[in-house]
Amino acid sequence: MKMPRGGRLFLATCLGSLFVLVLYFQSITKPAEAGLKAVTRPGKSRTSPLQTLYNGDQQLELLAAHKSLQGRRELLEQACLSHTRKRRVLSPEDLKHLIVDDMHGLIYCYVPKVACTNWKRVLMVLTSDGRYTDPLAIPANEAHVAGNLRTLSEFSVAEINQRLRSYLKFIFVREPFERLVSAYRNKFTRRYNTAFHKRYGTKIIRRHRPNAKPEALEKGDDVTFPEFVQYLVDPRTQREEPFNEHWERVHSLCHPCLIHYDVVGKYETLEPDAQAVLRLAGVEGMLQFPTSGKTTRTDGHMAGRYFKHISPFYQKKLFNLYRMDFMLFNYSTPEYLRT
């Protein structure tokens, strides 16, 4: 999106003040009283998901879910107040992970390795005008094609602010080290991920494996988890380029201390949390969130097995790198860490 002269500073100012305004309105006033409008579709007007969440006229099932989600919002807000001292300037580039559904008044910040493929499938169904009806009928690679879904970065400053004010904003998070191990397993232990092996594996082996064999330097397809950890904590890594989105910290992808998320879902309670979002959007009878068919999901026990081979020195450095995600989303320090 081409920004007008001075647009970056204006956007930063708007988003910074907007965060405070949204917090104020949503914690003290109902969205309707704060000037929020119902989502309108051709020939149809209905209560927006944001109004449904904050108006208090929800069904009993939704009220129970709302109580849990409200607790997470409050914990996140407190953590942001406690652990962030200065606001960083937000630019359109920072909004590329926020997917917009104008038909249902939704904004979703996708986090790789936290069911984002299925959420993208669901949003493709919701925004397709009937072209798609079954999320699981959409191939996984098609869900990630740029242009299939609109992101907030594509809109003008005024349009960005209007959507941030009036749409239900939601995010799904995961225990940071379980997400990290899941990313490692998917990108470095699967033979079909040759692009990641070439792009990252060869660099990791060249830098962190003494006396590497020529074949390993050429293919990059046998990166070990300790080598991956060394790559992450190496100061040169982030100096050279940003982290890949699959292991970037959630707070860097979605900016939860600058953008107020109305729903913070968790991978650990994925199905009920996803159902709550679909209820708020008024589409629970239209489709279901796809259940995972994975038989070897990365959990705490599996993460512990991988971390067993990481020295306390590197465990501590890695924890410090992901510390903010642990604090913001109320995850405890893993018991298997030897720091």
PDB file of N, CA and C in Angstrom, residues 117 120-122 124-125 132-143 148:
ATOM      1  N   THR A 117      -3.410 -22.695   9.475  1.00  0.00           N
ATOM      2  CA  THR A 117      -3.901 -23.210   8.190  1.00  0.00           C
ATOM      3  C   THR A 117      -5.412 -23.404   8.243  1.00  0.00           C
ATOM      4  N   LYS A 120      -7.218 -20.057   8.335  1.00  0.00           N
ATOM      5  CA  LYS A 120      -7.262 -19.449   6.999  1.00  0.00           C
ATOM      6  C   LYS A 120      -8.316 -20.134   6.140  1.00  0.00           C
ATOM      7  N   ARG A 121      -8.411 -21.460   6.241  1.00  0.00           N
ATOM      8  CA  ARG A 121      -9.457 -22.179   5.508  1.00  0.00           C
ATOM      9  C   ARG A 121     -10.852 -21.685   5.906  1.00  0.00           C
ATOM     10  N   VAL A 122     -11.062 -21.544   7.216  1.00  0.00           N
ATOM     11  CA  VAL A 122     -12.365 -21.071   7.703  1.00  0.00           C
ATOM     12  C   VAL A 122     -12.669 -19.686   7.152  1.00  0.00           C
ATOM     13  N   MET A 124     -11.481 -18.326   4.462  1.00  0.00           N
ATOM     14  CA  MET A 124     -11.729 -18.411   3.017  1.00  0.00           C
ATOM     15  C   MET A 124     -13.178 -18.808   2.746  1.00  0.00           C
ATOM     16  N   VAL A 125     -13.719 -19.704   3.567  1.00  0.00           N
ATOM     17  CA  VAL A 125     -15.134 -20.074   3.438  1.00  0.00           C
ATOM     18  C   VAL A 125     -16.014 -18.862   3.742  1.00  0.00           C
ATOM     19  N   TYR A 132     -16.535 -21.455  -1.533  1.00  0.00           N
ATOM     20  CA  TYR A 132     -16.093 -22.563  -0.684  1.00  0.00           C
ATOM     21  C   TYR A 132     -17.152 -22.803   0.392  1.00  0.00           C
ATOM     22  N   THR A 133     -17.364 -24.061   0.728  1.00  0.00           N
ATOM     23  CA  THR A 133     -18.326 -24.389   1.787  1.00  0.00           C
ATOM     24  C   THR A 133     -17.726 -25.272   2.872  1.00  0.00           C
ATOM     25  N   ASP A 134     -16.681 -26.022   2.531  1.00  0.00           N
ATOM     26  CA  ASP A 134     -16.061 -26.949   3.478  1.00  0.00           C
ATOM     27  C   ASP A 134     -14.594 -26.581   3.652  1.00  0.00           C
ATOM     28  N   PRO A 135     -14.201 -26.151   4.847  1.00  0.00           N
ATOM     29  CA  PRO A 135     -12.796 -25.766   5.056  1.00  0.00           C
ATOM     30  C   PRO A 135     -11.800 -26.861   4.664  1.00  0.00           C
ATOM     31  N   LEU A 136     -12.114 -28.111   4.990  1.00  0.00           N
ATOM     32  CA  LEU A 136     -11.167 -29.195   4.726  1.00  0.00           C
ATOM     33  C   LEU A 136     -11.062 -29.544   3.245  1.00  0.00           C
ATOM     34  N   ALA A 137     -11.981 -29.029   2.430  1.00  0.00           N
ATOM     35  CA  ALA A 137     -11.883 -29.249   0.982  1.00  0.00           C
ATOM     36  C   ALA A 137     -10.863 -28.305   0.340  1.00  0.00           C
ATOM     37  N   ILE A 138     -10.393 -27.324   1.105  1.00  0.00           N
ATOM     38  CA  ILE A 138      -9.402 -26.372   0.601  1.00  0.00           C
ATOM     39  C   ILE A 138      -8.012 -26.938   0.868  1.00  0.00           C
ATOM     40  N   PRO A 139      -7.197 -27.173  -0.154  1.00  0.00           N
ATOM     41  CA  PRO A 139      -5.841 -27.693   0.069  1.00  0.00           C
ATOM     42  C   PRO A 139      -5.033 -26.760   0.964  1.00  0.00           C
ATOM     43  N   ALA A 140      -4.179 -27.345   1.787  1.00  0.00           N
ATOM     44  CA  ALA A 140      -3.397 -26.544   2.738  1.00  0.00           C
ATOM     45  C   ALA A 140      -2.560 -25.491   2.028  1.00  0.00           C
ATOM     46  N   ASN A 141      -1.943 -25.867   0.902  1.00  0.00           N
ATOM     47  CA  ASN A 141      -1.087 -24.891   0.219  1.00  0.00           C
ATOM     48  C   ASN A 141      -1.899 -23.728  -0.351  1.00  0.00           C
ATOM     49  N   GLU A 142      -3.161 -23.996  -0.735  1.00  0.00           N
ATOM     50  CA  GLU A 142      -4.012 -22.917  -1.256  1.00  0.00           C
ATOM     51  C   GLU A 142      -4.385 -21.926  -0.160  1.00  0.00           C
ATOM     52  N   ALA A 143      -4.511 -22.419   1.076  1.00  0.00           N
ATOM     53  CA  ALA A 143      -4.858 -21.535   2.195  1.00  0.00           C
ATOM     54  C   ALA A 143      -3.779 -20.483   2.438  1.00  0.00           C
ATOM     55  N   ASN A 148      -5.418 -14.630  -1.462  1.00  0.00           N
ATOM     56  CA  ASN A 148      -6.690 -15.325  -1.207  1.00  0.00           C
ATOM     57  C   ASN A 148      -7.477 -14.662  -0.079  1.00  0.00           C
TER      58      ASN A 148
END
